[in-house]
Amino acid sequence: MRLRGSVFLTRERTWHRLISEKKINWHRRYRSPQGVKTEHEILRIFESDRGRIINSPAIRRLQQKTQVFPLERNAAVRTRLTHSMEVQQVGRYIAKEILSRLKELKLLEAYGLDELTGPFESIVEMSCLMHDIGNPPFGHFGEAAINDWFRQRLYPEDAESQPLTDDRCSVAALRLRDGERTA
């Protein structure tokens, strides 16, 4: 392994070994997978997977969930789908920047990306789009509350958190002080 800038290079870790050229398809599990040779053919397979992701019920369900941003100045309500699409665009920009800089440094071939720029962008985009699938309601706070609830009930002797109380707010500035009332 050698370090070039902030990039680690290894012979064992190239994109050709990380990105399979063979499509795994559960419909054809008894047939031998067909090898793909050109970037166009690999990209076509990635685009097929991309379409299945975009048209999946899990992605459509993100439209029904509100994306909560505490202390957001913009009062517009956004969904997790909108948020995921924004993250997808940021991921695409970052992927293109990485590829551009690797090309300038003549490192695309060292990473095995010289013929896989399209699939690389597609993987990053789809990963960004799917990043919110499976998240519980109320985001990370909801996840922590669910974990806390189960930890206290399933393993009470191992629970490190505070006992359950009526006040579950972990942000001190949002808690009511003695004598304060809600409007």
mmCIF file of C-alpha atoms in Angstrom:
data_model
loop_
_atom_site.group_PDB
_atom_site.id
_atom_site.type_symbol
_atom_site.label_atom_id
_atom_site.label_comp_id
_atom_site.label_asym_id
_atom_site.label_seq_id
_atom_site.Cartn_x
_atom_site.Cartn_y
_atom_site.Cartn_z
ATOM 1 C CA MET A 1 0.000 0.000 0.000
ATOM 2 C CA ARG A 2 1.286 3.471 -0.771
ATOM 3 C CA LEU A 3 -0.130 6.885 -0.058
ATOM 4 C CA ARG A 4 -0.497 9.445 -2.826
ATOM 5 C CA GLY A 5 -1.999 12.674 -1.507
ATOM 6 C CA SER A 6 -4.890 11.503 0.630
ATOM 7 C CA VAL A 7 -5.514 8.407 -1.504
ATOM 8 C CA PHE A 8 -4.492 4.887 -0.471
ATOM 9 C CA LEU A 9 -3.517 2.669 -3.373
ATOM 10 C CA THR A 10 -3.498 -1.103 -3.106
ATOM 11 C CA ARG A 11 -3.230 -3.724 -5.790
ATOM 12 C CA GLU A 12 -5.896 -5.822 -4.106
ATOM 13 C CA ARG A 13 -8.470 -3.059 -3.910
ATOM 14 C CA THR A 14 -9.447 -1.942 -7.364
ATOM 15 C CA TRP A 15 -12.931 -1.246 -8.623
ATOM 16 C CA HIS A 16 -12.768 -4.236 -10.962
ATOM 17 C CA ARG A 17 -12.684 -6.442 -7.890
ATOM 18 C CA LEU A 18 -15.323 -4.440 -6.018
ATOM 19 C CA ILE A 19 -17.741 -4.028 -8.930
ATOM 20 C CA SER A 20 -18.726 -7.341 -10.404
ATOM 21 C CA GLU A 21 -19.238 -7.474 -14.136
ATOM 22 C CA LYS A 22 -21.786 -10.246 -13.648
ATOM 23 C CA LYS A 23 -25.384 -9.480 -12.817
ATOM 24 C CA ILE A 24 -26.843 -11.657 -10.101
ATOM 25 C CA ASN A 25 -30.419 -12.412 -10.984
ATOM 26 C CA TRP A 26 -32.613 -14.611 -8.817
ATOM 27 C CA HIS A 27 -34.671 -15.590 -11.879
ATOM 28 C CA ARG A 28 -31.612 -17.205 -13.434
ATOM 29 C CA ARG A 29 -29.951 -18.764 -10.428
ATOM 30 C CA TYR A 30 -29.337 -22.093 -12.185
ATOM 31 C CA ARG A 31 -27.732 -20.575 -15.276
ATOM 32 C CA SER A 32 -24.119 -19.539 -15.320
ATOM 33 C CA PRO A 33 -23.807 -15.725 -15.196
ATOM 34 C CA GLN A 34 -22.850 -14.086 -18.450
ATOM 35 C CA GLY A 35 -19.674 -12.037 -18.447
ATOM 36 C CA VAL A 36 -19.934 -8.399 -19.522
ATOM 37 C CA LYS A 37 -17.064 -6.761 -21.312
ATOM 38 C CA THR A 38 -17.722 -3.142 -22.262
ATOM 39 C CA GLU A 39 -18.517 -0.112 -20.129
ATOM 40 C CA HIS A 40 -21.737 0.311 -22.108
ATOM 41 C CA GLU A 41 -22.921 -3.200 -21.186
ATOM 42 C CA ILE A 42 -21.990 -2.714 -17.519
ATOM 43 C CA LEU A 43 -23.761 0.657 -17.480
ATOM 44 C CA ARG A 44 -26.852 -0.923 -19.056
ATOM 45 C CA ILE A 45 -26.987 -3.457 -16.201
ATOM 46 C CA PHE A 46 -26.524 -0.690 -13.615
ATOM 47 C CA GLU A 47 -29.298 1.320 -15.276
ATOM 48 C CA SER A 48 -31.587 -1.706 -14.996
ATOM 49 C CA ASP A 49 -30.860 -1.922 -11.262
ATOM 50 C CA ARG A 50 -31.250 1.854 -10.982
ATOM 51 C CA GLY A 51 -34.735 1.631 -12.513
ATOM 52 C CA ARG A 52 -35.724 -1.113 -10.083
ATOM 53 C CA ILE A 53 -34.529 1.023 -7.154
ATOM 54 C CA ILE A 54 -36.277 4.201 -8.338
ATOM 55 C CA ASN A 55 -39.540 2.354 -9.019
ATOM 56 C CA SER A 56 -39.466 0.349 -5.795
ATOM 57 C CA PRO A 57 -42.228 0.688 -3.191
ATOM 58 C CA ALA A 58 -39.598 1.507 -0.547
ATOM 59 C CA ILE A 59 -38.563 4.656 -2.444
ATOM 60 C CA ARG A 60 -42.196 5.654 -3.046
ATOM 61 C CA ARG A 61 -42.909 5.347 0.692
ATOM 62 C CA LEU A 62 -40.330 8.076 1.367
ATOM 63 C CA GLN A 63 -42.856 10.522 -0.149
ATOM 64 C CA GLN A 64 -45.196 9.824 2.778
ATOM 65 C CA LYS A 65 -42.623 10.647 5.481
ATOM 66 C CA THR A 66 -41.781 14.151 6.603
ATOM 67 C CA GLN A 67 -38.122 15.097 6.775
ATOM 68 C CA VAL A 68 -37.664 16.864 10.103
ATOM 69 C CA PHE A 69 -34.988 19.523 10.404
ATOM 70 C CA PRO A 70 -34.884 21.074 13.862
ATOM 71 C CA LEU A 71 -34.455 24.834 13.881
ATOM 72 C CA GLU A 72 -35.107 25.076 10.122
ATOM 73 C CA ARG A 73 -35.686 28.692 9.058
ATOM 74 C CA ASN A 74 -37.580 27.722 5.930
ATOM 75 C CA ALA A 75 -41.102 26.726 6.954
ATOM 76 C CA ALA A 76 -41.703 24.574 3.868
ATOM 77 C CA VAL A 77 -42.510 20.975 4.739
ATOM 78 C CA ARG A 78 -40.289 18.515 2.923
ATOM 79 C CA THR A 79 -40.471 14.785 2.553
ATOM 80 C CA ARG A 80 -37.740 12.208 2.944
ATOM 81 C CA LEU A 81 -38.010 11.567 -0.786
ATOM 82 C CA THR A 82 -37.186 15.223 -1.526
ATOM 83 C CA HIS A 83 -34.314 15.054 0.963
ATOM 84 C CA SER A 84 -33.030 11.794 -0.559
ATOM 85 C CA MET A 85 -33.132 13.322 -4.053
ATOM 86 C CA GLU A 86 -31.115 16.299 -2.793
ATOM 87 C CA VAL A 87 -28.584 13.941 -1.201
ATOM 88 C CA GLN A 88 -28.477 11.968 -4.473
ATOM 89 C CA GLN A 89 -27.569 15.138 -6.384
ATOM 90 C CA VAL A 90 -24.837 16.042 -3.882
ATOM 91 C CA GLY A 91 -23.480 12.490 -4.142
ATOM 92 C CA ARG A 92 -23.449 12.705 -7.933
ATOM 93 C CA TYR A 93 -21.529 15.994 -7.789
ATOM 94 C CA ILE A 94 -18.987 14.512 -5.359
ATOM 95 C CA ALA A 95 -18.584 11.374 -7.520
ATOM 96 C CA LYS A 96 -17.982 13.514 -10.624
ATOM 97 C CA GLU A 97 -15.437 15.632 -8.720
ATOM 98 C CA ILE A 98 -13.608 12.518 -7.512
ATOM 99 C CA LEU A 99 -13.501 11.105 -11.039
ATOM 100 C CA SER A 100 -12.344 14.453 -12.434
ATOM 101 C CA ARG A 101 -9.512 14.742 -9.924
ATOM 102 C CA LEU A 102 -8.465 11.117 -10.374
ATOM 103 C CA LYS A 103 -8.383 11.742 -14.129
ATOM 104 C CA GLU A 104 -6.220 14.857 -13.640
ATOM 105 C CA LEU A 105 -3.833 12.841 -11.454
ATOM 106 C CA LYS A 106 -3.916 9.991 -13.996
ATOM 107 C CA LEU A 107 -5.142 7.585 -11.298
ATOM 108 C CA LEU A 108 -8.340 6.284 -12.915
ATOM 109 C CA GLU A 109 -6.559 3.224 -14.266
ATOM 110 C CA ALA A 110 -4.792 2.581 -10.935
ATOM 111 C CA TYR A 111 -8.201 2.179 -9.306
ATOM 112 C CA GLY A 112 -9.714 0.305 -12.222
ATOM 113 C CA LEU A 113 -12.139 3.156 -12.880
ATOM 114 C CA ASP A 114 -10.929 4.055 -16.355
ATOM 115 C CA GLU A 115 -13.770 2.038 -17.925
ATOM 116 C CA LEU A 116 -16.231 2.242 -15.028
ATOM 117 C CA THR A 117 -16.916 5.960 -14.566
ATOM 118 C CA GLY A 118 -20.634 5.601 -15.388
ATOM 119 C CA PRO A 119 -21.227 2.669 -13.011
ATOM 120 C CA PHE A 120 -19.230 4.475 -10.284
ATOM 121 C CA GLU A 121 -21.501 7.523 -10.552
ATOM 122 C CA SER A 122 -24.578 5.291 -10.604
ATOM 123 C CA ILE A 123 -23.526 3.385 -7.457
ATOM 124 C CA VAL A 124 -22.942 6.629 -5.561
ATOM 125 C CA GLU A 125 -26.254 8.125 -6.733
ATOM 126 C CA MET A 126 -28.311 5.058 -5.848
ATOM 127 C CA SER A 127 -26.597 4.700 -2.462
ATOM 128 C CA CYS A 128 -27.465 8.310 -1.686
ATOM 129 C CA LEU A 129 -31.054 7.846 -2.862
ATOM 130 C CA MET A 130 -31.509 4.772 -0.653
ATOM 131 C CA HIS A 131 -29.811 6.168 2.464
ATOM 132 C CA ASP A 132 -33.098 6.923 4.289
ATOM 133 C CA ILE A 133 -34.877 3.640 3.539
ATOM 134 C CA GLY A 134 -35.707 1.842 6.763
ATOM 135 C CA ASN A 135 -35.176 4.810 9.064
ATOM 136 C CA PRO A 136 -37.697 4.973 11.890
ATOM 137 C CA PRO A 137 -40.094 7.878 12.430
ATOM 138 C CA PHE A 138 -38.524 10.972 14.008
ATOM 139 C CA GLY A 139 -35.108 10.222 12.489
ATOM 140 C CA HIS A 140 -32.101 9.587 14.703
ATOM 141 C CA PHE A 141 -33.932 10.763 17.835
ATOM 142 C CA GLY A 142 -36.672 8.200 17.147
ATOM 143 C CA GLU A 143 -34.054 5.517 16.559
ATOM 144 C CA ALA A 144 -32.374 6.359 19.877
ATOM 145 C CA ALA A 145 -35.732 6.332 21.698
ATOM 146 C CA ILE A 146 -36.659 2.937 20.205
ATOM 147 C CA ASN A 147 -33.244 1.491 21.099
ATOM 148 C CA ASP A 148 -33.533 2.918 24.605
ATOM 149 C CA TRP A 149 -37.034 1.496 25.078
ATOM 150 C CA PHE A 150 -35.973 -2.009 24.022
ATOM 151 C CA ARG A 151 -32.730 -1.908 26.004
ATOM 152 C CA GLN A 152 -34.568 -1.024 29.205
ATOM 153 C CA ARG A 153 -37.252 -3.662 28.737
ATOM 154 C CA LEU A 154 -35.230 -6.541 27.327
ATOM 155 C CA TYR A 155 -32.014 -6.033 29.294
ATOM 156 C CA PRO A 156 -32.863 -3.803 32.280
ATOM 157 C CA GLU A 157 -29.694 -4.770 34.174
ATOM 158 C CA ASP A 158 -27.531 -3.580 31.251
ATOM 159 C CA ALA A 159 -29.418 -0.349 30.538
ATOM 160 C CA GLU A 160 -27.115 2.670 30.735
ATOM 161 C CA SER A 161 -29.711 5.299 29.976
ATOM 162 C CA GLN A 162 -31.892 7.300 32.311
ATOM 163 C CA PRO A 163 -35.046 5.651 33.624
ATOM 164 C CA LEU A 164 -38.077 6.352 31.477
ATOM 165 C CA THR A 165 -39.806 9.552 32.548
ATOM 166 C CA ASP A 166 -42.498 11.796 31.154
ATOM 167 C CA ASP A 167 -39.815 14.231 29.937
ATOM 168 C CA ARG A 168 -37.956 12.484 27.088
ATOM 169 C CA CYS A 169 -36.513 15.703 25.657
ATOM 170 C CA SER A 170 -32.719 15.482 25.465
ATOM 171 C CA VAL A 171 -32.232 19.106 24.385
ATOM 172 C CA ALA A 172 -31.897 21.182 27.542
ATOM 173 C CA ALA A 173 -32.872 24.444 25.791
ATOM 174 C CA LEU A 174 -36.248 22.977 24.791
ATOM 175 C CA ARG A 175 -37.231 21.698 28.251
ATOM 176 C CA LEU A 176 -39.671 23.629 30.407
ATOM 177 C CA ARG A 177 -38.077 25.139 33.485
ATOM 178 C CA ASP A 178 -39.692 25.191 36.912
ATOM 179 C CA GLY A 179 -42.715 27.455 36.853
ATOM 180 C CA GLU A 180 -42.964 27.611 33.026
ATOM 181 C CA ARG A 181 -46.111 26.467 31.273
ATOM 182 C CA THR A 182 -46.982 25.693 27.713
ATOM 183 C CA ALA A 183 -49.176 28.227 25.920
#
